[in-house]
mmCIF file of C-alpha atoms in Angstrom:
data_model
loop_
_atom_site.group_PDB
_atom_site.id
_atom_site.type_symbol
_atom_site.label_atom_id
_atom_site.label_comp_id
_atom_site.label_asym_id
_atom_site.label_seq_id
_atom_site.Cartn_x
_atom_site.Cartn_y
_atom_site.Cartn_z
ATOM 1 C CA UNK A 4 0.000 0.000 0.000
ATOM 2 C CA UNK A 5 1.288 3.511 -0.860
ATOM 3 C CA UNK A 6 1.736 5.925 2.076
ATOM 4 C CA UNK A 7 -1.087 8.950 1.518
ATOM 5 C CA UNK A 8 0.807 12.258 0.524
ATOM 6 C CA UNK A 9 -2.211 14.420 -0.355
ATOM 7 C CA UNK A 10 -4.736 15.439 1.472
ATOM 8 C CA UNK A 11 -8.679 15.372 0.240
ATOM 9 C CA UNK A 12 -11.676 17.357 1.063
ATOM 10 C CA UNK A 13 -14.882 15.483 1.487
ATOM 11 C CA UNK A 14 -16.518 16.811 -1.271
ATOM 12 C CA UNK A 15 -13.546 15.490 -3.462
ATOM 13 C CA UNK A 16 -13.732 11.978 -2.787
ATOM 14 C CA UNK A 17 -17.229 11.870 -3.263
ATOM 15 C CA UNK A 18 -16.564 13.283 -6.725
ATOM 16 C CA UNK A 19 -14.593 10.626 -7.396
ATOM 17 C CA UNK A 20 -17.033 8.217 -5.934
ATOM 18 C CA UNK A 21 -19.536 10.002 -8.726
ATOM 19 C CA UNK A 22 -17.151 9.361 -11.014
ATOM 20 C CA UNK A 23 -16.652 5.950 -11.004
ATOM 21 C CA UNK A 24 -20.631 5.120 -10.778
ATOM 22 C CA UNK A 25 -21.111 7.427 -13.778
ATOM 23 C CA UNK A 26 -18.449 5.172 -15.489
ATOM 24 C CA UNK A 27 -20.973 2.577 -14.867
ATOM 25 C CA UNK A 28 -24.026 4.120 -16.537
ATOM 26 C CA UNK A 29 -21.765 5.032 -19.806
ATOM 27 C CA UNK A 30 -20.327 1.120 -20.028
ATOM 28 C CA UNK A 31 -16.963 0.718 -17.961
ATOM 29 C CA UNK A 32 -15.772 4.345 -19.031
ATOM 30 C CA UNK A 33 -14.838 7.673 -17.694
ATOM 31 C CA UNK A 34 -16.079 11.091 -18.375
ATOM 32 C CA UNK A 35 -12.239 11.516 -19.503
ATOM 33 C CA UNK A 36 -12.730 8.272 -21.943
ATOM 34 C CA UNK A 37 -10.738 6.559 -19.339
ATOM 35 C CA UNK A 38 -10.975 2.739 -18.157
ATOM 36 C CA UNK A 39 -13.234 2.361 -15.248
ATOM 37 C CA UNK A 40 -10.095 0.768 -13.476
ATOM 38 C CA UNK A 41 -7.722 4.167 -13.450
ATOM 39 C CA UNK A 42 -9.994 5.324 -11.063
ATOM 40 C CA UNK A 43 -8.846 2.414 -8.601
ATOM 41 C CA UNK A 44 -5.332 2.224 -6.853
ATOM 42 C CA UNK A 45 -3.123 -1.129 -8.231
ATOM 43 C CA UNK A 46 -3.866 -2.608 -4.967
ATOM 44 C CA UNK A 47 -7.557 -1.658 -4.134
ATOM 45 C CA UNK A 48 -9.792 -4.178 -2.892
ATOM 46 C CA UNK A 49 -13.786 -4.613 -4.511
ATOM 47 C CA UNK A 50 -16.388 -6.650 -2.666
ATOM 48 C CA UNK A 51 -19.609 -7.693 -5.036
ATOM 49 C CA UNK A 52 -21.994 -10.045 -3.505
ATOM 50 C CA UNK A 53 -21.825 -13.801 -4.826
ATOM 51 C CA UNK A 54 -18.806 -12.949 -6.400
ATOM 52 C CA UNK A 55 -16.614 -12.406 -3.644
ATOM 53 C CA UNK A 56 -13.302 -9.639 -2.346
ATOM 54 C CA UNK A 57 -11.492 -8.852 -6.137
ATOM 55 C CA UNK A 58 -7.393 -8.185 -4.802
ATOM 56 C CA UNK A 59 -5.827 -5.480 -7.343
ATOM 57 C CA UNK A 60 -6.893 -4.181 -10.701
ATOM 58 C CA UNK A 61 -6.741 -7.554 -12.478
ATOM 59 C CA UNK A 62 -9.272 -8.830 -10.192
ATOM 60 C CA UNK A 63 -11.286 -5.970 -10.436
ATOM 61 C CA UNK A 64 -11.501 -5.831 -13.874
ATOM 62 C CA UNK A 65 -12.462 -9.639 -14.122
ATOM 63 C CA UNK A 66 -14.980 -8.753 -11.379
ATOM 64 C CA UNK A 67 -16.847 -5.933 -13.121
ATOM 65 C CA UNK A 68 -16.399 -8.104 -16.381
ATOM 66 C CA UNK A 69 -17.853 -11.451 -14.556
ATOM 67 C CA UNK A 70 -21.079 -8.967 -13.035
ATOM 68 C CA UNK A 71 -21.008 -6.857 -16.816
ATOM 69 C CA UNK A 72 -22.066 -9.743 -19.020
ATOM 70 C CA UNK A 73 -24.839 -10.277 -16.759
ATOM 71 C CA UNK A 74 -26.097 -6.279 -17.334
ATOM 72 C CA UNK A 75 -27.270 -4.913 -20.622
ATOM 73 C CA UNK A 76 -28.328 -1.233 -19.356
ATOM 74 C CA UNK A 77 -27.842 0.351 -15.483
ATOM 75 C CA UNK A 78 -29.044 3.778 -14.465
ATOM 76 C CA UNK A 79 -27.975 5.430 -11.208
ATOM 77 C CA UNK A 80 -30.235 7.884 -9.640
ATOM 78 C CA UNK A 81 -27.997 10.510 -8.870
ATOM 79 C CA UNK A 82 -30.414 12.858 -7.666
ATOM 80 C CA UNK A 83 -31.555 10.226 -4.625
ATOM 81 C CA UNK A 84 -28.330 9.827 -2.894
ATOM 82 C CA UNK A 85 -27.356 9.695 0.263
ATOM 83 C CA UNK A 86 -24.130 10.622 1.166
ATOM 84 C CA UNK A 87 -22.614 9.851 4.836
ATOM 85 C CA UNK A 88 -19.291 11.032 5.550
ATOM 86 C CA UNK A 89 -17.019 9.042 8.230
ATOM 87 C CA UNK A 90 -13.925 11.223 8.629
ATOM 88 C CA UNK A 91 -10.359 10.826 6.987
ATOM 89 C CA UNK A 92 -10.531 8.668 4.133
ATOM 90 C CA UNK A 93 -14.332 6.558 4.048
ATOM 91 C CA UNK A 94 -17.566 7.778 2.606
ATOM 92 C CA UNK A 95 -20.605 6.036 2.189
ATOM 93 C CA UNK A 96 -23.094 6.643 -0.574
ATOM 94 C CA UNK A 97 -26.746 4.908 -0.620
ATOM 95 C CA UNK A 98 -28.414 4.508 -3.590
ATOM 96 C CA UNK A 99 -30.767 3.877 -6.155
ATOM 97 C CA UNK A 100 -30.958 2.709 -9.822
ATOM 98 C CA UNK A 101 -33.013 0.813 -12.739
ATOM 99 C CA UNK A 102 -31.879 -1.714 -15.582
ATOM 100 C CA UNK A 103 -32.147 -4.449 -17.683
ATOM 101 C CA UNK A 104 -30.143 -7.390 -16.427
ATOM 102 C CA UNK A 105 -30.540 -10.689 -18.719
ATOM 103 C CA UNK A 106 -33.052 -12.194 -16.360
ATOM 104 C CA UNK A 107 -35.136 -9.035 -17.102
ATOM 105 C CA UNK A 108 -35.420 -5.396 -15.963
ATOM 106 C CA UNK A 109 -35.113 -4.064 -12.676
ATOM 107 C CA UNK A 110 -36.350 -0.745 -10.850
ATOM 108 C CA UNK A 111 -35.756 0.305 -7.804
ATOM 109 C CA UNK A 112 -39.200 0.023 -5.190
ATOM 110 C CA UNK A 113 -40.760 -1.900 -7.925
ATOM 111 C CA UNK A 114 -41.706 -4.194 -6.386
ATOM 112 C CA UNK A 115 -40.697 -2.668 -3.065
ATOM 113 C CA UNK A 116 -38.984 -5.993 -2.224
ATOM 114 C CA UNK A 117 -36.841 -6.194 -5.229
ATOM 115 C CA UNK A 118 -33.552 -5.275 -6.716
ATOM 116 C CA UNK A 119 -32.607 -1.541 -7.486
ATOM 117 C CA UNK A 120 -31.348 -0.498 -3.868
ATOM 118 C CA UNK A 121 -27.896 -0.636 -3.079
ATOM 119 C CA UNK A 122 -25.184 0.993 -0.744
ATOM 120 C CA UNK A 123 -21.314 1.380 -1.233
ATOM 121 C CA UNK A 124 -19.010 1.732 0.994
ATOM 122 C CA UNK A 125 -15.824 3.901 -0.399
ATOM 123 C CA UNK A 126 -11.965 5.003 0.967
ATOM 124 C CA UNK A 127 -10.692 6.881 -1.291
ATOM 125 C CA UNK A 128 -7.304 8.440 -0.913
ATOM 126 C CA UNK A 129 -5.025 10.322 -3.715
ATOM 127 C CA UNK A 130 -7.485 10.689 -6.156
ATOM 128 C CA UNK A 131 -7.953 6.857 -6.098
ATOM 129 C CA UNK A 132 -10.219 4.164 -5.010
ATOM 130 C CA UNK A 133 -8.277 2.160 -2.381
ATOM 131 C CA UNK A 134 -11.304 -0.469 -1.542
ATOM 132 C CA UNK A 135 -14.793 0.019 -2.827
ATOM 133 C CA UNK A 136 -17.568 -2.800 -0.713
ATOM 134 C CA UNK A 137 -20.798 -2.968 -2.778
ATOM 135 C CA UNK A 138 -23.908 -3.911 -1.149
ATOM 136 C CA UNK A 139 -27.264 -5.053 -2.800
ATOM 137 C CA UNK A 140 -29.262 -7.942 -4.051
ATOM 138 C CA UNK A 141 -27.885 -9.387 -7.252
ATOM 139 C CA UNK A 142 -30.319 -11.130 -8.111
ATOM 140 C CA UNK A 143 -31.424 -8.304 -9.972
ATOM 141 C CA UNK A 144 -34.893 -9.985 -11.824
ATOM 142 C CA UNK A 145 -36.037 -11.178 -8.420
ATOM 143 C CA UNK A 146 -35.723 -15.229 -9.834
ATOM 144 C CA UNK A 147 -34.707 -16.413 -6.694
ATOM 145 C CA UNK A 148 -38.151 -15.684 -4.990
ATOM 146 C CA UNK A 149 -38.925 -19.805 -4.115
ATOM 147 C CA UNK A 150 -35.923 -19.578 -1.124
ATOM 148 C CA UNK A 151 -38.235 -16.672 0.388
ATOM 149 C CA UNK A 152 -41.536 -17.596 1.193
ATOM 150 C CA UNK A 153 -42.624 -14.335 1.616
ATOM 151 C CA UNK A 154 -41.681 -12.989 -1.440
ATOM 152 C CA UNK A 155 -44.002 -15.763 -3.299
ATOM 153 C CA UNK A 156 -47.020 -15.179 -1.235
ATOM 154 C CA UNK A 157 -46.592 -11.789 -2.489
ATOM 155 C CA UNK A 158 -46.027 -12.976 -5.975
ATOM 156 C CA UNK A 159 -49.147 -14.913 -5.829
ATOM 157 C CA UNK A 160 -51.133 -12.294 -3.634
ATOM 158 C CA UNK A 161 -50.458 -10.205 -6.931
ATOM 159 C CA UNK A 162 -50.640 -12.035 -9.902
ATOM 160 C CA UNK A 163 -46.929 -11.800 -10.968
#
């Protein structure tokens, strides 16, 4: 790990944290044209659900590759964030967003119980992302409803 020589103001690393889900919406790239990855430190850390802790850049990039070809179209909601703030070098941003994954689409509070809500956990440092821990349900066409029985009453309560 590289020793932090530059200090950042809260309102910096969350710019970068914008920046690298923007990257998502607009395919794996940067506002600059830029790989999704230069925005990550050669040694950061990602944490995706059923996929496991990615170690480095390689990893990272076989991560968002592995969860990619599972996701034709994402859309943050930018305008619903919430942003916490937890001193030095960690910021937490809760979220919303809407899709098409290849099980089908997905919007946020549609149904209430289903995919679309998320929260990340961020430390940035140096203009980089040192370890980025992404929480949410992939199972983002709510298939998996049979292991929760109350998500099939529901189902059949409504017709779907």
């Amino acid at each position: 790990m590289v020793i932090a020589t530059r200090t950042m103001t809260d309102e910096q690393r969350k710019s970068v944290a914008l920046e690298y889900l923007k990257a998502f919406d607009n395919g794996g790239v940067t506002s600059s044209g830029d790989s999704i990855l230069s925005l990550f430190a050669e040694d950061a850390q990602v944490y995706f659900p059923k996929w496991g802790l990615a170690n480095g850049r390689d990893q990272i990039g076989q991560l968002f590759s592995d969860v990619a070809s599972t996701i034709e179209s994402i859309e943050h909601h930018f305008s619903h964030f919430n942003w916490v703030f937890s001193g030095d070098d960690l910021l937490v941003c809760e979220g919303t967003s809407h899709g098409k994954h290849q099980d089908g689409a997905w919007r946020a509070g549609v149904p209430e119980w289903g995919a679309g809500r998320w929260c990340d956990v961020f430390e940035i440092r140096d203009w980089k992302i040192q370890r980025c821990f992404i929480y949410l349900d992939p199972d983002y066409a709510g298939k998996d409803s049979d292991r929760y029985p109350w998500i099939k009453n529901s189902q059949e309560n409504q017709g779907d």
